[in-house]
mmCIF file of C-alpha atoms and ligand atoms in Angstrom:
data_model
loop_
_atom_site.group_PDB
_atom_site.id
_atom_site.type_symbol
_atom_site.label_atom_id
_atom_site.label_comp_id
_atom_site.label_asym_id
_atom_site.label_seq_id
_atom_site.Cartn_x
_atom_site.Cartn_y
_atom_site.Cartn_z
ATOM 1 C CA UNK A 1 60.197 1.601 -53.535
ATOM 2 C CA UNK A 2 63.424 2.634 -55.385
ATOM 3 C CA UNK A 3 66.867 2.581 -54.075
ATOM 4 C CA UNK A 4 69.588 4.457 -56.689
ATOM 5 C CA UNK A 5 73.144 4.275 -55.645
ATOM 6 C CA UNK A 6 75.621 6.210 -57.440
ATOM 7 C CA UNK A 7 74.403 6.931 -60.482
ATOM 8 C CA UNK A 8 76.050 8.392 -62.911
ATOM 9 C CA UNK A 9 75.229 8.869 -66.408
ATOM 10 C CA UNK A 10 77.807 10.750 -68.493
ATOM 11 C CA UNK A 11 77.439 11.681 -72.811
ATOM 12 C CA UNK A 12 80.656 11.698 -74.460
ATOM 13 C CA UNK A 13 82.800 13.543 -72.659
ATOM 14 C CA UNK A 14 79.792 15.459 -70.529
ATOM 15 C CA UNK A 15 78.536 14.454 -67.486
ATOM 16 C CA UNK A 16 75.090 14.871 -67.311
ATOM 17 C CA UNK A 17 74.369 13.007 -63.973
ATOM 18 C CA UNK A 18 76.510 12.511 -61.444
ATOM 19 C CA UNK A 19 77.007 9.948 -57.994
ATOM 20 C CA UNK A 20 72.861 10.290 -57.487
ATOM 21 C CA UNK A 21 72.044 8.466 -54.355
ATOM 22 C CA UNK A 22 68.791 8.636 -52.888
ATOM 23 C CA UNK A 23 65.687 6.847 -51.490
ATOM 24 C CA UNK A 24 62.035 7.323 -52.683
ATOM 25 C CA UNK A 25 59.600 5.589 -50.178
ATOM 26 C CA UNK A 26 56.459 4.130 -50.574
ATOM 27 C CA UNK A 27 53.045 6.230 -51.141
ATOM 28 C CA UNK A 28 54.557 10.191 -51.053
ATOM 29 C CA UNK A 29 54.980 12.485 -54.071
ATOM 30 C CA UNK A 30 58.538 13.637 -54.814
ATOM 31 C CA UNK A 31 59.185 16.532 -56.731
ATOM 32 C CA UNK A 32 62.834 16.224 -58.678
ATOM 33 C CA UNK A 33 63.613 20.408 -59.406
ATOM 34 C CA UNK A 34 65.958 22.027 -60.693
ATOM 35 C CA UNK A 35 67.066 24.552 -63.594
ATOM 36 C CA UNK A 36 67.340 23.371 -67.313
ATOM 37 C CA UNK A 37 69.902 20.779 -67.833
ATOM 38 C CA UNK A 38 70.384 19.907 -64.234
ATOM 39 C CA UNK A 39 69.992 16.002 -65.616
ATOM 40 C CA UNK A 40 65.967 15.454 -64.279
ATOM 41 C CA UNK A 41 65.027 13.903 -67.780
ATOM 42 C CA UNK A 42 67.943 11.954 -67.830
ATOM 43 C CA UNK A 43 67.436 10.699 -64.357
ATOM 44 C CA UNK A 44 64.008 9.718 -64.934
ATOM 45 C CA UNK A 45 64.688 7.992 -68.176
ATOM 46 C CA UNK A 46 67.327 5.977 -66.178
ATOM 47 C CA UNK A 47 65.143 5.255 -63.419
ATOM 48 C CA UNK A 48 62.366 3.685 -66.152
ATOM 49 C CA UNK A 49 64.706 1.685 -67.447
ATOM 50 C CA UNK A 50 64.757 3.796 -70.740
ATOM 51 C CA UNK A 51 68.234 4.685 -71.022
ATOM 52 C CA UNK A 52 71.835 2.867 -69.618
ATOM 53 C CA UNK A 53 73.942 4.459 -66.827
ATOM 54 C CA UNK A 54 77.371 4.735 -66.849
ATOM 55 C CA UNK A 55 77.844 3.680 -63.309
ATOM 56 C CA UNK A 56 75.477 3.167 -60.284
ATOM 57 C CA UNK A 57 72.246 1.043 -59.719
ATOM 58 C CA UNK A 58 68.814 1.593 -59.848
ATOM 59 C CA UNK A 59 66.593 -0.762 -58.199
ATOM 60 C CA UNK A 60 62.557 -0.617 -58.099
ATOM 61 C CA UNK A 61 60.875 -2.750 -55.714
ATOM 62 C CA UNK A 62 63.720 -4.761 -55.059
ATOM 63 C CA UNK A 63 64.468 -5.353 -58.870
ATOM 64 C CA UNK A 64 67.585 -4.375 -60.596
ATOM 65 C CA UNK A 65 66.312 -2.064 -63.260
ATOM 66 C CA UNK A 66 68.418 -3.417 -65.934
ATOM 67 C CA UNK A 67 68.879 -6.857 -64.830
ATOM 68 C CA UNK A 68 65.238 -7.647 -64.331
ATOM 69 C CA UNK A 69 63.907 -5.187 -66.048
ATOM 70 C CA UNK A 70 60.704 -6.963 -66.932
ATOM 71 C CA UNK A 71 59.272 -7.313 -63.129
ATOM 72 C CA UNK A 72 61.198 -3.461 -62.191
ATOM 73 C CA UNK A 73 59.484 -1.901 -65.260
ATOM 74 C CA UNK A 74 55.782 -3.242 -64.106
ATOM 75 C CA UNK A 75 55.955 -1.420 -61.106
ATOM 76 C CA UNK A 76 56.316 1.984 -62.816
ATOM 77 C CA UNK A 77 53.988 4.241 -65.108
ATOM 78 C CA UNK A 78 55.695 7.041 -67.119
ATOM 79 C CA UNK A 79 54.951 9.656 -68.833
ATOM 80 C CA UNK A 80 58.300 11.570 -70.493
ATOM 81 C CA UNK A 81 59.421 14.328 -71.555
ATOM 82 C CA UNK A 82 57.697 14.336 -74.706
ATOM 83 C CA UNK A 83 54.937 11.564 -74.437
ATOM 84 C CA UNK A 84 54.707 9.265 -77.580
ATOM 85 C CA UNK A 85 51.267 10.181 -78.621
ATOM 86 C CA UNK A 86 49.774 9.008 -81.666
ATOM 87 C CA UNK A 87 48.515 12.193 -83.266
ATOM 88 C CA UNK A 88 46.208 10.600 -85.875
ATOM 89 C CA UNK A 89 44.473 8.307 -83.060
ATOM 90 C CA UNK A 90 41.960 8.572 -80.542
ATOM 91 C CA UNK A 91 42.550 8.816 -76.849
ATOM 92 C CA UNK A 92 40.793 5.484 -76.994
ATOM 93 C CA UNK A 93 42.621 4.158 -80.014
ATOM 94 C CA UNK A 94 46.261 5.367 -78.089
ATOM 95 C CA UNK A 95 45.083 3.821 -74.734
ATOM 96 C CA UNK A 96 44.100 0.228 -76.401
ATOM 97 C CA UNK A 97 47.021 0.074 -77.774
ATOM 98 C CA UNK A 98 49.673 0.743 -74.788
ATOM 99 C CA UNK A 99 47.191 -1.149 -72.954
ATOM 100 C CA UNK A 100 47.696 -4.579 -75.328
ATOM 101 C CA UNK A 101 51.705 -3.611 -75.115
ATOM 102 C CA UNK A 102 51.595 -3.961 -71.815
ATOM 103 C CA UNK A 103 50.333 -6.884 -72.568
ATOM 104 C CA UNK A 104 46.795 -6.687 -70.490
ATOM 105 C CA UNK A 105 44.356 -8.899 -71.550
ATOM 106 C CA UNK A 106 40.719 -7.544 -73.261
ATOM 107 C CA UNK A 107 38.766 -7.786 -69.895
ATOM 108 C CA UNK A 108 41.138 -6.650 -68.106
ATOM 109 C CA UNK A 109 41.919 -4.353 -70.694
ATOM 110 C CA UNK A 110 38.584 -3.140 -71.074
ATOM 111 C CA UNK A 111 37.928 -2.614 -66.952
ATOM 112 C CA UNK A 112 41.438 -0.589 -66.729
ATOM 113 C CA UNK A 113 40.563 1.669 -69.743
ATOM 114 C CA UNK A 114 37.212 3.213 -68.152
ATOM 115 C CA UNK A 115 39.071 3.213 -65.031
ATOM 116 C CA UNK A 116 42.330 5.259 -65.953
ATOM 117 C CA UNK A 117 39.930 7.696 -68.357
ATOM 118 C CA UNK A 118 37.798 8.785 -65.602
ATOM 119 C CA UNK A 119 40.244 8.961 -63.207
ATOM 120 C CA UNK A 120 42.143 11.074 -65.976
ATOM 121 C CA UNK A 121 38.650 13.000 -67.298
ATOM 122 C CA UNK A 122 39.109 12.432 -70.761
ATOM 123 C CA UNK A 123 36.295 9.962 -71.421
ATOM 124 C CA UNK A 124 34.631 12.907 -72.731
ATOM 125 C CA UNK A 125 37.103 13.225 -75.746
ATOM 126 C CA UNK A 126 37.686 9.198 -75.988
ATOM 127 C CA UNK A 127 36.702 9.456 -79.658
ATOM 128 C CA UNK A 128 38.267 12.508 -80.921
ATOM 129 C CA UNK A 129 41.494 12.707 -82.652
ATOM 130 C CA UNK A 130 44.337 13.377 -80.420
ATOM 131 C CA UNK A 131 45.766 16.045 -82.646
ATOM 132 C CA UNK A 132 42.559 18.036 -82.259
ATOM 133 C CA UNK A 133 42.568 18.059 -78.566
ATOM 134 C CA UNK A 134 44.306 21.150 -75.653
ATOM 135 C CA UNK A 135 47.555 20.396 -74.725
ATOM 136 C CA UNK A 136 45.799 20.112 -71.239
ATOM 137 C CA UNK A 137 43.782 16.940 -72.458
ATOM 138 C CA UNK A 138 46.581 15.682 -74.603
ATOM 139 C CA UNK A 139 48.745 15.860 -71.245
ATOM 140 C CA UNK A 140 45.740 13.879 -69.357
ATOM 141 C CA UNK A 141 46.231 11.477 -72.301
ATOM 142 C CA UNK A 142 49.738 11.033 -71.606
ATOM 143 C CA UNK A 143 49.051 10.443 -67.961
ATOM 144 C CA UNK A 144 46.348 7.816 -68.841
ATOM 145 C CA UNK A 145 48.521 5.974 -70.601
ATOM 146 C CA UNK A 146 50.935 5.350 -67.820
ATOM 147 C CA UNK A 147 48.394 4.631 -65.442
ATOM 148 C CA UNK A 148 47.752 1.635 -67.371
ATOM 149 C CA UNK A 149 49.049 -1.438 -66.132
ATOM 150 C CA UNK A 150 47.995 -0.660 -62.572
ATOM 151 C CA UNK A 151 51.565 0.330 -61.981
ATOM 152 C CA UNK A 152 52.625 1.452 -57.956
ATOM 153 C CA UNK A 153 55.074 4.377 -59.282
ATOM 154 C CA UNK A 154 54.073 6.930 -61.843
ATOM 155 C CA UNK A 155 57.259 9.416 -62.830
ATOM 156 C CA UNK A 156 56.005 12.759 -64.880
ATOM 157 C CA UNK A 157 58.556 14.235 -66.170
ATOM 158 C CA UNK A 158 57.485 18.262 -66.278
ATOM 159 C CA UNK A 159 53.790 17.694 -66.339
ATOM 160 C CA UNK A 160 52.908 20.907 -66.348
ATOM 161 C CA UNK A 161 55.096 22.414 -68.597
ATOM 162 C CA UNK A 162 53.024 24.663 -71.992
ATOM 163 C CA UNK A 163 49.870 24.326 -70.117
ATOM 164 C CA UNK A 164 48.000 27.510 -69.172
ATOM 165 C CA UNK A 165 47.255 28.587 -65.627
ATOM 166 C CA UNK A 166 44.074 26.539 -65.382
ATOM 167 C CA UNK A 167 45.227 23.516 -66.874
ATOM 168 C CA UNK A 168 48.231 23.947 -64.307
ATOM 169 C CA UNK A 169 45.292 24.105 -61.428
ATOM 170 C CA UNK A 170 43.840 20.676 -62.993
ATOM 171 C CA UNK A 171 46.640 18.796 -63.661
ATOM 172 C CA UNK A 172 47.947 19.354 -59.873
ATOM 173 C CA UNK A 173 44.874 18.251 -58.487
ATOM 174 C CA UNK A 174 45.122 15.198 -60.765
ATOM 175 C CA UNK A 175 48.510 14.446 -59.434
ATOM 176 C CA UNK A 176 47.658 15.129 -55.968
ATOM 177 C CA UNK A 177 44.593 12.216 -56.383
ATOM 178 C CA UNK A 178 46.959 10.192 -57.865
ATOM 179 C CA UNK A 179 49.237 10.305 -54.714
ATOM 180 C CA UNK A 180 46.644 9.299 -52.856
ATOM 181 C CA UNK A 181 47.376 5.392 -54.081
ATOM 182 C CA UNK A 182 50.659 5.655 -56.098
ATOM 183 C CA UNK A 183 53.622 6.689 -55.523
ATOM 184 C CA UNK A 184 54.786 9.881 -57.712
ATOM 185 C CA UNK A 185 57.522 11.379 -59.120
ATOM 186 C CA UNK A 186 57.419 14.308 -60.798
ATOM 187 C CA UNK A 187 59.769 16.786 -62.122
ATOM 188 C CA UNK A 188 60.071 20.434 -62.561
ATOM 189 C CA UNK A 189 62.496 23.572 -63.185
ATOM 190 C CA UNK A 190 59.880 25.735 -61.329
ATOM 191 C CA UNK A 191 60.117 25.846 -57.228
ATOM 192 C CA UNK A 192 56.496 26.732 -56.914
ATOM 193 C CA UNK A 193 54.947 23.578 -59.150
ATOM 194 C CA UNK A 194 56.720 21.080 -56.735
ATOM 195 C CA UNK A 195 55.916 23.415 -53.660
ATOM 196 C CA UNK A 196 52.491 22.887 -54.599
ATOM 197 C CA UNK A 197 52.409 19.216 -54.551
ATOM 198 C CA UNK A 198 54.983 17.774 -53.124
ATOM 199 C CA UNK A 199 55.872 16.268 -49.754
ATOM 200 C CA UNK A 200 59.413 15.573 -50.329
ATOM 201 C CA UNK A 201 61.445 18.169 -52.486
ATOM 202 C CA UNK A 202 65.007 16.939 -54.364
ATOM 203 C CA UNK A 203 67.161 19.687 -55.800
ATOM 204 C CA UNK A 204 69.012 18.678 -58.547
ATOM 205 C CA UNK A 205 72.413 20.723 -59.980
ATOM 206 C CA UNK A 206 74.794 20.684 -62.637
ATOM 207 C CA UNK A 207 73.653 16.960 -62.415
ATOM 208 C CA UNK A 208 74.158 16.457 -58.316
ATOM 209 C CA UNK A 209 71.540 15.899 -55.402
ATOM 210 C CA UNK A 210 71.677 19.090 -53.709
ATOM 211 C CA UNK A 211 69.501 18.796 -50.829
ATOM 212 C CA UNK A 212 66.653 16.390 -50.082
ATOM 213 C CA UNK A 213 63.718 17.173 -47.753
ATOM 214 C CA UNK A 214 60.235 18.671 -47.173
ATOM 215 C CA UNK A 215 59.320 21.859 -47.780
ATOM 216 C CA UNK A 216 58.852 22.919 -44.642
ATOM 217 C CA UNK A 217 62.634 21.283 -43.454
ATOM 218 C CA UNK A 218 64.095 22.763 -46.243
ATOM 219 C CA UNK A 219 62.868 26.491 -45.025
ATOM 220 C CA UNK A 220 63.893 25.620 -41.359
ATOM 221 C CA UNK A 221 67.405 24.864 -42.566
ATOM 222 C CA UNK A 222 68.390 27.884 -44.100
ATOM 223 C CA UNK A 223 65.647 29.981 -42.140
ATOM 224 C CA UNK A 224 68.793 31.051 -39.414
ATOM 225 C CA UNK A 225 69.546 33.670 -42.347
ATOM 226 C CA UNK A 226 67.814 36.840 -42.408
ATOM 227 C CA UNK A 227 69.301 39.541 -44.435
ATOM 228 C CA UNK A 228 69.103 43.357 -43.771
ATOM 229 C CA UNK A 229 69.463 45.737 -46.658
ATOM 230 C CA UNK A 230 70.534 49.155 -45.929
ATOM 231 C CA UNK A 231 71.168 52.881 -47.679
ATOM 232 C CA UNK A 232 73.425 55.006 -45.263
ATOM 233 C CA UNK A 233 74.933 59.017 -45.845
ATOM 234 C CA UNK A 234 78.357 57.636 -45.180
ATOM 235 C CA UNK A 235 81.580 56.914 -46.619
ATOM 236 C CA UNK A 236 82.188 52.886 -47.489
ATOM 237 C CA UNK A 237 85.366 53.071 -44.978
ATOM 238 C CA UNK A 238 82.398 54.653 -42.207
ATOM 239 C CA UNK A 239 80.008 51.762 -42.921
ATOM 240 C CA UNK A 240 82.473 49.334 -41.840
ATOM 241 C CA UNK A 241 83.697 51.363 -39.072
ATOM 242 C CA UNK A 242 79.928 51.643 -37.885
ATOM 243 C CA UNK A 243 78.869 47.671 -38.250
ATOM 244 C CA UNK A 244 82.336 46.269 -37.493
ATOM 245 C CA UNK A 245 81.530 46.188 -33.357
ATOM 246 C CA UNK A 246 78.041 44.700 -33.848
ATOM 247 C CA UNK A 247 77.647 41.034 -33.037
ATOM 248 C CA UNK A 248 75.309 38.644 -34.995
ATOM 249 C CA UNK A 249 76.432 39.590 -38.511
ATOM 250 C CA UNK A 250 77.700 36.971 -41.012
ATOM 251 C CA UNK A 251 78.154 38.661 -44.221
ATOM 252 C CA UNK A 252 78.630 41.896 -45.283
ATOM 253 C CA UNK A 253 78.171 44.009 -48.801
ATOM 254 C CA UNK A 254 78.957 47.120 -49.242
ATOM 255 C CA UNK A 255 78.381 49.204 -52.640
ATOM 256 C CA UNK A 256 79.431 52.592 -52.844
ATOM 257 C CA UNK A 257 76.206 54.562 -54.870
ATOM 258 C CA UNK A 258 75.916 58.043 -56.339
ATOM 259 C CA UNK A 259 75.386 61.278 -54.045
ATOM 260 C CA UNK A 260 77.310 59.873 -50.870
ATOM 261 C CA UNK A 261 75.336 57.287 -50.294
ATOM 262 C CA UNK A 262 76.122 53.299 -49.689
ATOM 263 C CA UNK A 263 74.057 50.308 -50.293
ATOM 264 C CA UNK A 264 74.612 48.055 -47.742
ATOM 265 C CA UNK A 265 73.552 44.070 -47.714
ATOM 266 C CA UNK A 266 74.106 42.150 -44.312
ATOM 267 C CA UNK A 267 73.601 38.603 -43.690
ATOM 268 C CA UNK A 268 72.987 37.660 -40.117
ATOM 269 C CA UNK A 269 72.314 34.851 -38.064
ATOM 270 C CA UNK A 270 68.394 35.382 -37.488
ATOM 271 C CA UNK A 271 68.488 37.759 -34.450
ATOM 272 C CA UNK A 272 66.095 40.343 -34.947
ATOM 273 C CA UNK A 273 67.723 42.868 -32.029
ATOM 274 C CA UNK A 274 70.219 43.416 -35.221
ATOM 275 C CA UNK A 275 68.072 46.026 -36.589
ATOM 276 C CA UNK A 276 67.436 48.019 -33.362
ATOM 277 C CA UNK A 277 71.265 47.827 -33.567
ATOM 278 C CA UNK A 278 72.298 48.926 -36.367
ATOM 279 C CA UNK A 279 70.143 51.611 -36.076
ATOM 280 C CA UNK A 280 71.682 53.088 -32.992
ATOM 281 C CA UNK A 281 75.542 52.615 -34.051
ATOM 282 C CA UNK A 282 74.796 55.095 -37.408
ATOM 283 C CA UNK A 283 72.872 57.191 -34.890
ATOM 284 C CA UNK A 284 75.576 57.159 -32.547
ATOM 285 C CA UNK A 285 78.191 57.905 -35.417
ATOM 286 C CA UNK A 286 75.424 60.846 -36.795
ATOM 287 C CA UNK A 287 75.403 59.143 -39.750
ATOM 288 C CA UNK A 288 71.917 58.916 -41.553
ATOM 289 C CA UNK A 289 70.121 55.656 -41.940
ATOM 290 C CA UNK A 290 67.393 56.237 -45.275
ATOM 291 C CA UNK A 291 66.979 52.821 -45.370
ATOM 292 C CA UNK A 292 66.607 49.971 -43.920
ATOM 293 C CA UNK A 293 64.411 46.541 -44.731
ATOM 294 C CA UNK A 294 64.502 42.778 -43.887
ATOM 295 C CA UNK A 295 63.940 39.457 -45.740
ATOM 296 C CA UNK A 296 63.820 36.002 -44.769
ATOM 297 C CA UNK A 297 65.123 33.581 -46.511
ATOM 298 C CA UNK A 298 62.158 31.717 -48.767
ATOM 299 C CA UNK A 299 62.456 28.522 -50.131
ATOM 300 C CA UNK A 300 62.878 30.336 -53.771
ATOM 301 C CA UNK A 301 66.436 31.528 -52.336
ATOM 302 C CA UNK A 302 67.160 28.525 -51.136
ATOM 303 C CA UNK A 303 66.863 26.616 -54.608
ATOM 304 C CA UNK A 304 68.805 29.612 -56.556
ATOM 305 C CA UNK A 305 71.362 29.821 -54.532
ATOM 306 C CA UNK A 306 71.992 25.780 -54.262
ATOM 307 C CA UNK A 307 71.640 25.593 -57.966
ATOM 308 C CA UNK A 308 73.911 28.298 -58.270
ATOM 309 C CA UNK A 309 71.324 30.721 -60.036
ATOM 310 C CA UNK A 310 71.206 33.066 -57.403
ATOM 311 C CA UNK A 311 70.776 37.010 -58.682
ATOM 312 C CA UNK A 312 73.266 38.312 -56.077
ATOM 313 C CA UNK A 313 76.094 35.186 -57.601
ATOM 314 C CA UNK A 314 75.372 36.370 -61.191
ATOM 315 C CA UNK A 315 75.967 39.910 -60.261
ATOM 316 C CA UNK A 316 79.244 38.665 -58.829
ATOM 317 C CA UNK A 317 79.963 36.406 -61.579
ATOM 318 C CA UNK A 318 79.056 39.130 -63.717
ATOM 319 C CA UNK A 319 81.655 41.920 -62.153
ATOM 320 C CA UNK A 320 84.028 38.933 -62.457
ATOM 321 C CA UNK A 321 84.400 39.696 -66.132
ATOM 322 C CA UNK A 322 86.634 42.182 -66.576
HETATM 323 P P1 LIG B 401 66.865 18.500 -67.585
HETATM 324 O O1 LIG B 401 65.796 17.488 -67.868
HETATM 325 O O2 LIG B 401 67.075 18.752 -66.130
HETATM 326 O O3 LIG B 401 66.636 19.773 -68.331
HETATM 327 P P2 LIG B 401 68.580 16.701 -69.086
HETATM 328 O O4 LIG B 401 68.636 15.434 -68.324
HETATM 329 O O5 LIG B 401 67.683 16.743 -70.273
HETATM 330 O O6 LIG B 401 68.261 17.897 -68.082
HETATM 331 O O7 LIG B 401 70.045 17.075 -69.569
HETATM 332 C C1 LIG B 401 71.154 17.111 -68.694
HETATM 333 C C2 LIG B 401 72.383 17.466 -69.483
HETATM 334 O O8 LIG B 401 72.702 16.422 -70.378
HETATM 335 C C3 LIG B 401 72.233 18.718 -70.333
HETATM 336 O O9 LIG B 401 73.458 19.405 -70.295
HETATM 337 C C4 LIG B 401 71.935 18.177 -71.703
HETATM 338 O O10 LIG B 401 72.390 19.062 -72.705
HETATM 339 C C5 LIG B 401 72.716 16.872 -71.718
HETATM 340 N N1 LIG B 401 72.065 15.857 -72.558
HETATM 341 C C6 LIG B 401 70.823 15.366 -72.414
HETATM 342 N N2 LIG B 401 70.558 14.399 -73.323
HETATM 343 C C7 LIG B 401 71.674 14.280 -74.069
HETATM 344 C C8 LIG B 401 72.047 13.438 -75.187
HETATM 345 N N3 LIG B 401 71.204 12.528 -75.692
HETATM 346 N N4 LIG B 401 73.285 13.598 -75.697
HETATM 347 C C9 LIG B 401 74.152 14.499 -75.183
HETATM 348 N N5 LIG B 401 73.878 15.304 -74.136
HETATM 349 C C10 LIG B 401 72.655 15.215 -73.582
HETATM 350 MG MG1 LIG B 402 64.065 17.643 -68.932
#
């Protein structure tokens, strides 16, 4: 449905997206995540034909998105950022009159607007000012209005975001029923909102792809990593001495705390014998063990430590400064 090859869009001097390249197929929901300023609104706007690349292509449906931008653009409902919504109008004032832009006809026009307001719930509120309305509604607003047109692709750029709890709850199962016939992209700087909906997940950083895959792949692949965290009597020079003969371990922290004691944080390949292990080498060494706990590695880890906002990096990055 949309093939983008090396995009890159840069501002001035800053490069806010860079060599994108990546495939979304026909009738899944994508979820584009990543942090603030990792370059999803300027992706999106790209891919709507809203803004100019610097370099790359973008093509929807087979159609250049900038040289036939008319027949790409049809294909695609979108609701941005900040949706233009008419403050002063109704929901049914707003609709009629992104429905004429996009140049519908009345029947037609008429049919689609009872269609895309109960699909969207809001015929309820068709006649009240849009100013007056929850963000919640004003959001399903927003969403009508690029359902309009009958368009394959919708792209929501952070539809969830200043919505409470329940509106979250509605407007995911809204987006889930529209991926039933539409392809969707949404975006998101919040793992869980994308986890939630999403079959395919794209991590975006610092303006580059990341990683691209389900949920469930996305686990698998970094899954071989368990860590261990430890507290042990013993001297830092001891710890090392003690875990230095065991197999299976990949990375290795040691922090030196108050009273004798060292924190200890060991990354290993999976094996789960590494506990009985480590157990028996401070045994054997009569050192105590006060401590000791596992974690797998969830998909939250996985997206902080590709997007480089990992706790344990900061804490590095942190020391770093002298
Ligand atoms: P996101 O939507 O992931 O938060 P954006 O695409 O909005 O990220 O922004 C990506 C980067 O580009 C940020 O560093 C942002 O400050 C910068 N940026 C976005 N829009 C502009 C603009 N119009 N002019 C200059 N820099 C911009
Ligand atoms: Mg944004």
């Amino acid at each position: 449905m949309i093939e983008v090859k090396h995009l890159t869009k840069r501002y001035g001097t800053h490069t806010a997206v860079s060599d994108l390249s990546f495939q979304i197929e026909k009738g899944q929901i994508y979820g584009l995540l990543g942090p603030n300023g990792a370059g999803k609104s300027t992706t999106m706007n790209i891919l709507t034909g809203c803004l100019a690349a610097s370099e790359g292509t973008v093509t929807v449906g087979g159609h250049d998105i900038f040289e036939e931008a008319a027949q790409a653009k049809k294909l695609i409902g979108y609701l941005p950022e900040r949706p233009p919504l008419y403050l002063d109008r109704t929901p049914m004032e707003y609709l009629t009159f992104v429905g004429q832009a996009k140049g519908l006809g009345k029947d037609e026009l008429d049919r689609q607007l009872g269609q895309v307001m109960g699909a969207t719930q809001i015929t309820g509120v068709a006649h009240r000012l849009i100013k007056n309305l929850s963000k919640g509604y004003q959001q399903r607003v927003g969403i009508a209005q690029a359902l309009l047109g009958s368009p394959k692709i919708i792209i929501l750029d952070e539809p969830t975001v200043g919505l409470d709890p329940k509106q979250i709850i509605e407007i995911r199962d809204l987006i889930r029923t529209l991926g039933k016939d539409h392809t969707v992209i949404l975006s998101s700087h919040i793992l869980s909102e994308v986890q939630a909906v999403c079959q395919t997940i794209l991590i975006l950083s610092k303006g580059r792809l990341v990683a691209c895959d389900t949920p469930e792949n996305l686990e698998k692949r970094f899954a071989g990593t368990t860590s261990v965290e430890l507290v042990a009597e013993a001297a830092e020079w001891e710890v090392c001495q003690i875990l230095e003969p065991l197999e299976h371990i990949t990375g290795l922290d040691v922090r030196v705390g108050d009273g004798g004691l060292c924190s200890v944080f060991l990354e290993t390949d999976g094996a789960q014998e590494l506990c009985r292990e480590v157990f028996f080498a401070f045994s054997r060494a009569e050192r105590a063990l006060l401590h000791m706990s596992t974690a797998q590695t969830s998909l939250e880890d996985i997206f902080l430590e590709l997007t480089g906002e990992s706790p344990r990096l900061q804490d590095e990055r942190e020391e770093a400064v002298p």
